[in-house]
mmCIF file of C-alpha atoms in Angstrom:
data_model
loop_
_atom_site.group_PDB
_atom_site.id
_atom_site.type_symbol
_atom_site.label_atom_id
_atom_site.label_comp_id
_atom_site.label_asym_id
_atom_site.label_seq_id
_atom_site.Cartn_x
_atom_site.Cartn_y
_atom_site.Cartn_z
ATOM 1 C CA MET R 19 0.335 0.195 -0.228
ATOM 2 C CA SER R 20 1.239 3.267 -0.843
ATOM 3 C CA VAL R 21 1.697 6.545 1.365
ATOM 4 C CA CYS R 22 -0.092 8.481 -1.225
ATOM 5 C CA GLY R 23 -2.809 6.118 -1.590
ATOM 6 C CA ARG R 24 -1.932 6.035 -5.515
ATOM 7 C CA GLU R 25 0.769 4.359 -8.046
ATOM 8 C CA LYS R 26 2.658 7.229 -8.798
ATOM 9 C CA CYS R 27 3.816 8.332 -5.356
ATOM 10 C CA ALA R 28 6.773 10.965 -5.113
ATOM 11 C CA PHE R 29 7.386 8.915 -1.585
ATOM 12 C CA LYS R 30 8.145 5.828 -4.141
ATOM 13 C CA ARG R 31 10.107 7.694 -6.790
ATOM 14 C CA LYS R 32 12.233 9.821 -4.322
ATOM 15 C CA PRO R 33 12.768 8.013 -0.859
ATOM 16 C CA TYR R 34 14.821 10.811 -0.078
ATOM 17 C CA PRO R 35 14.411 14.061 1.564
ATOM 18 C CA PRO R 36 13.352 16.733 -0.864
ATOM 19 C CA GLY R 37 16.691 20.366 -1.236
ATOM 20 C CA VAL R 38 20.015 20.228 -2.020
ATOM 21 C CA HIS R 39 21.615 17.883 0.388
ATOM 22 C CA GLY R 40 18.322 15.209 0.417
ATOM 23 C CA LYS R 41 20.767 12.577 -1.101
ATOM 24 C CA ALA R 42 23.815 13.147 1.447
ATOM 25 C CA PHE R 43 24.802 10.893 3.377
ATOM 26 C CA ARG R 44 22.085 10.713 6.521
ATOM 27 C CA ARG R 45 22.588 9.226 10.340
ATOM 28 C CA GLY R 46 20.107 6.766 10.645
ATOM 29 C CA LEU R 47 17.016 7.138 12.572
ATOM 30 C CA SER R 48 17.103 6.973 16.182
ATOM 31 C CA GLU R 49 14.756 4.845 18.355
ATOM 32 C CA PHE R 50 12.591 7.766 18.942
ATOM 33 C CA GLY R 51 12.561 8.879 15.620
ATOM 34 C CA ALA R 52 11.659 5.558 13.594
ATOM 35 C CA GLU R 53 8.712 5.330 16.144
ATOM 36 C CA LEU R 54 7.660 8.933 15.321
ATOM 37 C CA LYS R 55 7.971 8.190 11.913
ATOM 38 C CA ASP R 56 5.442 4.786 12.028
ATOM 39 C CA LYS R 57 3.157 7.010 14.338
ATOM 40 C CA GLN R 58 2.705 10.197 11.666
ATOM 41 C CA ARG R 59 2.699 7.650 9.028
ATOM 42 C CA VAL R 60 -0.669 5.867 10.186
ATOM 43 C CA LYS R 61 -2.024 9.143 11.315
ATOM 44 C CA PHE R 62 -1.676 10.924 7.669
ATOM 45 C CA LEU R 63 -2.708 7.948 6.114
ATOM 46 C CA TYR R 64 -5.890 8.077 8.018
ATOM 47 C CA GLY R 65 -6.022 12.029 8.370
ATOM 48 C CA LEU R 66 -6.594 12.137 11.841
ATOM 49 C CA ARG R 67 -5.044 14.984 13.993
ATOM 50 C CA GLU R 68 -2.735 14.030 17.115
ATOM 51 C CA ARG R 69 -5.313 14.276 20.057
ATOM 52 C CA GLN R 70 -7.862 12.138 18.502
ATOM 53 C CA PHE R 71 -5.230 9.789 17.452
ATOM 54 C CA GLU R 72 -3.594 9.491 20.525
ATOM 55 C CA ASN R 73 -6.753 8.535 22.403
ATOM 56 C CA TYR R 74 -7.671 5.933 19.398
ATOM 57 C CA VAL R 75 -4.329 4.694 21.001
ATOM 58 C CA LEU R 76 -4.985 4.818 24.523
ATOM 59 C CA SER R 77 -8.213 3.024 24.604
ATOM 60 C CA ALA R 78 -7.120 0.499 22.521
ATOM 61 C CA ILE R 79 -3.856 -0.237 25.074
ATOM 62 C CA ALA R 80 -6.467 0.231 27.935
ATOM 63 C CA GLN R 81 -8.616 -2.081 26.849
ATOM 64 C CA SER R 82 -8.155 -5.812 27.583
ATOM 65 C CA ALA R 83 -10.714 -7.777 24.854
ATOM 66 C CA MET R 84 -8.107 -8.135 21.810
ATOM 67 C CA PRO R 85 -4.651 -7.726 21.344
ATOM 68 C CA THR R 86 -3.955 -4.003 21.020
ATOM 69 C CA ASP R 87 -2.718 -4.230 17.842
ATOM 70 C CA GLU R 88 -5.614 -5.222 16.466
ATOM 71 C CA ALA R 89 -8.029 -3.029 18.710
ATOM 72 C CA ILE R 90 -5.667 0.026 17.285
ATOM 73 C CA VAL R 91 -6.547 -1.197 13.699
ATOM 74 C CA ALA R 92 -10.313 -1.889 14.675
ATOM 75 C CA LYS R 93 -10.659 1.419 15.285
ATOM 76 C CA LEU R 94 -8.719 2.935 12.612
ATOM 77 C CA GLU R 95 -11.259 1.270 10.240
ATOM 78 C CA MET R 96 -14.238 1.234 11.390
ATOM 79 C CA ARG R 97 -14.115 5.076 11.364
ATOM 80 C CA LEU R 98 -17.246 6.230 9.182
ATOM 81 C CA ASP R 99 -15.185 8.148 6.568
ATOM 82 C CA ASN R 100 -13.076 4.380 6.210
ATOM 83 C CA VAL R 101 -15.676 2.826 5.274
ATOM 84 C CA VAL R 102 -17.090 4.970 3.113
ATOM 85 C CA TYR R 103 -13.752 4.699 1.550
ATOM 86 C CA ARG R 104 -13.317 1.273 1.988
ATOM 87 C CA LEU R 105 -16.727 0.290 0.241
ATOM 88 C CA GLY R 106 -15.507 2.355 -2.188
ATOM 89 C CA PHE R 107 -18.121 5.406 -2.828
ATOM 90 C CA ALA R 108 -15.332 7.908 -2.309
ATOM 91 C CA LYS R 109 -11.780 7.849 -3.994
ATOM 92 C CA THR R 110 -10.088 8.908 -1.285
ATOM 93 C CA ARG R 111 -10.060 8.965 2.743
ATOM 94 C CA ALA R 112 -10.386 12.918 1.970
ATOM 95 C CA ALA R 113 -13.118 12.865 -0.519
ATOM 96 C CA ALA R 114 -15.340 10.156 2.053
ATOM 97 C CA ARG R 115 -14.940 12.310 4.982
ATOM 98 C CA GLN R 116 -16.395 15.380 3.055
ATOM 99 C CA LEU R 117 -18.758 13.010 1.919
ATOM 100 C CA VAL R 118 -19.997 12.456 5.346
ATOM 101 C CA ASN R 119 -19.632 15.820 7.053
ATOM 102 C CA HIS R 120 -22.002 17.080 3.734
ATOM 103 C CA GLY R 121 -24.496 14.733 5.128
ATOM 104 C CA HIS R 122 -24.391 12.259 1.699
ATOM 105 C CA ILE R 123 -23.919 8.977 3.839
ATOM 106 C CA THR R 124 -26.644 7.588 6.414
ATOM 107 C CA VAL R 125 -26.086 4.902 8.706
ATOM 108 C CA ASN R 126 -29.052 2.483 9.515
ATOM 109 C CA GLY R 127 -31.536 5.257 7.984
ATOM 110 C CA LYS R 128 -30.403 8.223 9.821
ATOM 111 C CA ARG R 129 -27.779 10.571 8.589
ATOM 112 C CA VAL R 130 -24.595 10.738 10.126
ATOM 113 C CA ASN R 131 -22.046 13.684 9.815
ATOM 114 C CA ALA R 132 -19.302 13.097 11.746
ATOM 115 C CA PRO R 133 -16.359 11.079 10.231
ATOM 116 C CA SER R 134 -15.160 9.551 13.567
ATOM 117 C CA TYR R 135 -18.514 7.665 14.191
ATOM 118 C CA GLN R 136 -17.852 4.044 14.933
ATOM 119 C CA THR R 137 -19.764 1.908 12.964
ATOM 120 C CA LYS R 138 -20.607 -1.268 14.401
ATOM 121 C CA ILE R 139 -20.752 -5.189 12.894
ATOM 122 C CA GLY R 140 -24.564 -5.402 11.214
ATOM 123 C CA ASP R 141 -24.418 -1.286 10.569
ATOM 124 C CA GLU R 142 -26.103 -0.392 7.030
ATOM 125 C CA ILE R 143 -24.273 2.153 5.217
ATOM 126 C CA ARG R 144 -25.831 4.019 2.206
ATOM 127 C CA VAL R 145 -25.778 6.809 0.246
ATOM 128 C CA LYS R 146 -28.168 8.860 0.982
ATOM 129 C CA GLN R 147 -31.251 8.421 -1.544
ATOM 130 C CA SER R 148 -31.841 12.440 -2.196
ATOM 131 C CA SER R 149 -27.793 12.419 -2.738
ATOM 132 C CA ALA R 150 -27.472 9.857 -5.034
ATOM 133 C CA GLN R 151 -29.546 11.715 -7.706
ATOM 134 C CA LYS R 152 -26.816 14.569 -7.459
ATOM 135 C CA ALA R 153 -23.713 14.545 -10.098
ATOM 136 C CA LEU R 154 -21.577 13.883 -7.193
ATOM 137 C CA PHE R 155 -22.426 9.795 -7.462
ATOM 138 C CA ALA R 156 -23.215 9.948 -11.464
ATOM 139 C CA ASP R 157 -20.622 7.632 -12.442
ATOM 140 C CA LEU R 158 -20.569 6.058 -8.966
ATOM 141 C CA SER R 159 -22.383 3.046 -10.046
ATOM 142 C CA THR R 160 -19.442 2.121 -13.426
ATOM 143 C CA THR R 161 -16.731 2.701 -10.559
ATOM 144 C CA LEU R 162 -18.344 -0.010 -8.013
ATOM 145 C CA LYS R 163 -18.891 -2.405 -10.773
ATOM 146 C CA LYS R 164 -14.921 -2.640 -11.375
ATOM 147 C CA TYR R 165 -14.725 -2.235 -7.316
ATOM 148 C CA SER R 166 -14.825 -5.505 -4.792
ATOM 149 C CA ALA R 167 -15.195 -4.198 -1.191
ATOM 150 C CA PRO R 168 -12.940 -5.640 1.608
ATOM 151 C CA ALA R 169 -14.072 -9.179 3.015
ATOM 152 C CA TRP R 170 -15.082 -8.063 6.165
ATOM 153 C CA LEU R 171 -17.342 -5.708 4.134
ATOM 154 C CA GLU R 172 -20.746 -6.191 2.236
ATOM 155 C CA LEU R 173 -21.233 -4.218 -0.581
ATOM 156 C CA ASN R 174 -24.571 -3.674 -2.941
ATOM 157 C CA LYS R 175 -23.374 -2.401 -5.468
ATOM 158 C CA THR R 176 -26.734 -1.743 -7.111
ATOM 159 C CA ASP R 177 -28.287 0.788 -4.133
ATOM 160 C CA PHE R 178 -25.160 2.321 -3.086
ATOM 161 C CA SER R 179 -25.150 0.361 0.468
ATOM 162 C CA GLY R 180 -22.681 -1.597 2.194
ATOM 163 C CA LYS R 181 -22.556 -3.687 5.883
ATOM 164 C CA ALA R 182 -20.006 -4.184 8.392
ATOM 165 C CA VAL R 183 -20.071 -8.131 8.845
ATOM 166 C CA ALA R 184 -16.695 -8.646 10.582
ATOM 167 C CA ARG R 185 -13.758 -7.274 12.242
ATOM 168 C CA PRO R 186 -10.934 -6.216 10.098
ATOM 169 C CA PRO R 187 -8.382 -7.940 9.724
ATOM 170 C CA ALA R 188 -5.133 -7.133 11.412
ATOM 171 C CA GLY R 189 -2.372 -9.150 9.592
ATOM 172 C CA ASP R 190 -1.996 -7.111 6.453
ATOM 173 C CA PHE R 191 -2.052 -3.331 8.310
ATOM 174 C CA ILE R 192 0.336 -4.527 11.040
ATOM 175 C CA LYS R 193 3.074 -6.257 8.184
ATOM 176 C CA SER R 194 3.061 -3.121 6.405
ATOM 177 C CA TYR R 195 3.016 -0.347 9.626
ATOM 178 C CA ASN R 196 4.762 -1.163 12.950
ATOM 179 C CA LEU R 197 2.156 -0.932 15.002
ATOM 180 C CA SER R 198 4.181 -1.982 18.261
ATOM 181 C CA SER R 199 6.633 0.602 17.584
ATOM 182 C CA ILE R 200 3.509 2.777 17.686
ATOM 183 C CA VAL R 201 2.324 1.896 20.897
ATOM 184 C CA GLU R 202 6.009 2.207 22.455
ATOM 185 C CA TYR R 203 5.819 5.849 21.579
ATOM 186 C CA TYR R 204 2.766 6.311 23.542
ATOM 187 C CA SER R 205 3.386 4.167 26.585
ATOM 188 C CA ARG R 206 6.316 6.855 27.406
#
């Protein structure tokens, strides 16, 4: 998965810092620097502010129902803006966040305009009927024909709705991002 969210990514093309001295020899990152970098990467991926991300991590550390790594992934992936993105209703998480903010998305028949809303297993996420007629969603049906949602989500391509049927698996996410270093960062 790319940091930018698309195939052509500046971070892949030039994996060194910008500027004249970017390619020059750099000292290795300290342990703190590596933890900070991992935290920033995940935080920016989901478009969260520091306090909100910190609250997610600290609540995942405090609970004991599941491993901390899985709890962090569940908190982040079950956010309404992320579920809208994963269902394919928006091309980016930022666009999904805006769709939710502008009231185009309903959860179980009720309009929800908070991108941080935590969806639950069994919640039905739908594009509002009146919004589906707007130009914003004109090409959504053709986009969804080619799209396949993750296994933990059930997508109905005809009426622009979806349902969370399981918890998001943490395996792939944990391989891509070092969540244990994020936990260590906030445990200081």
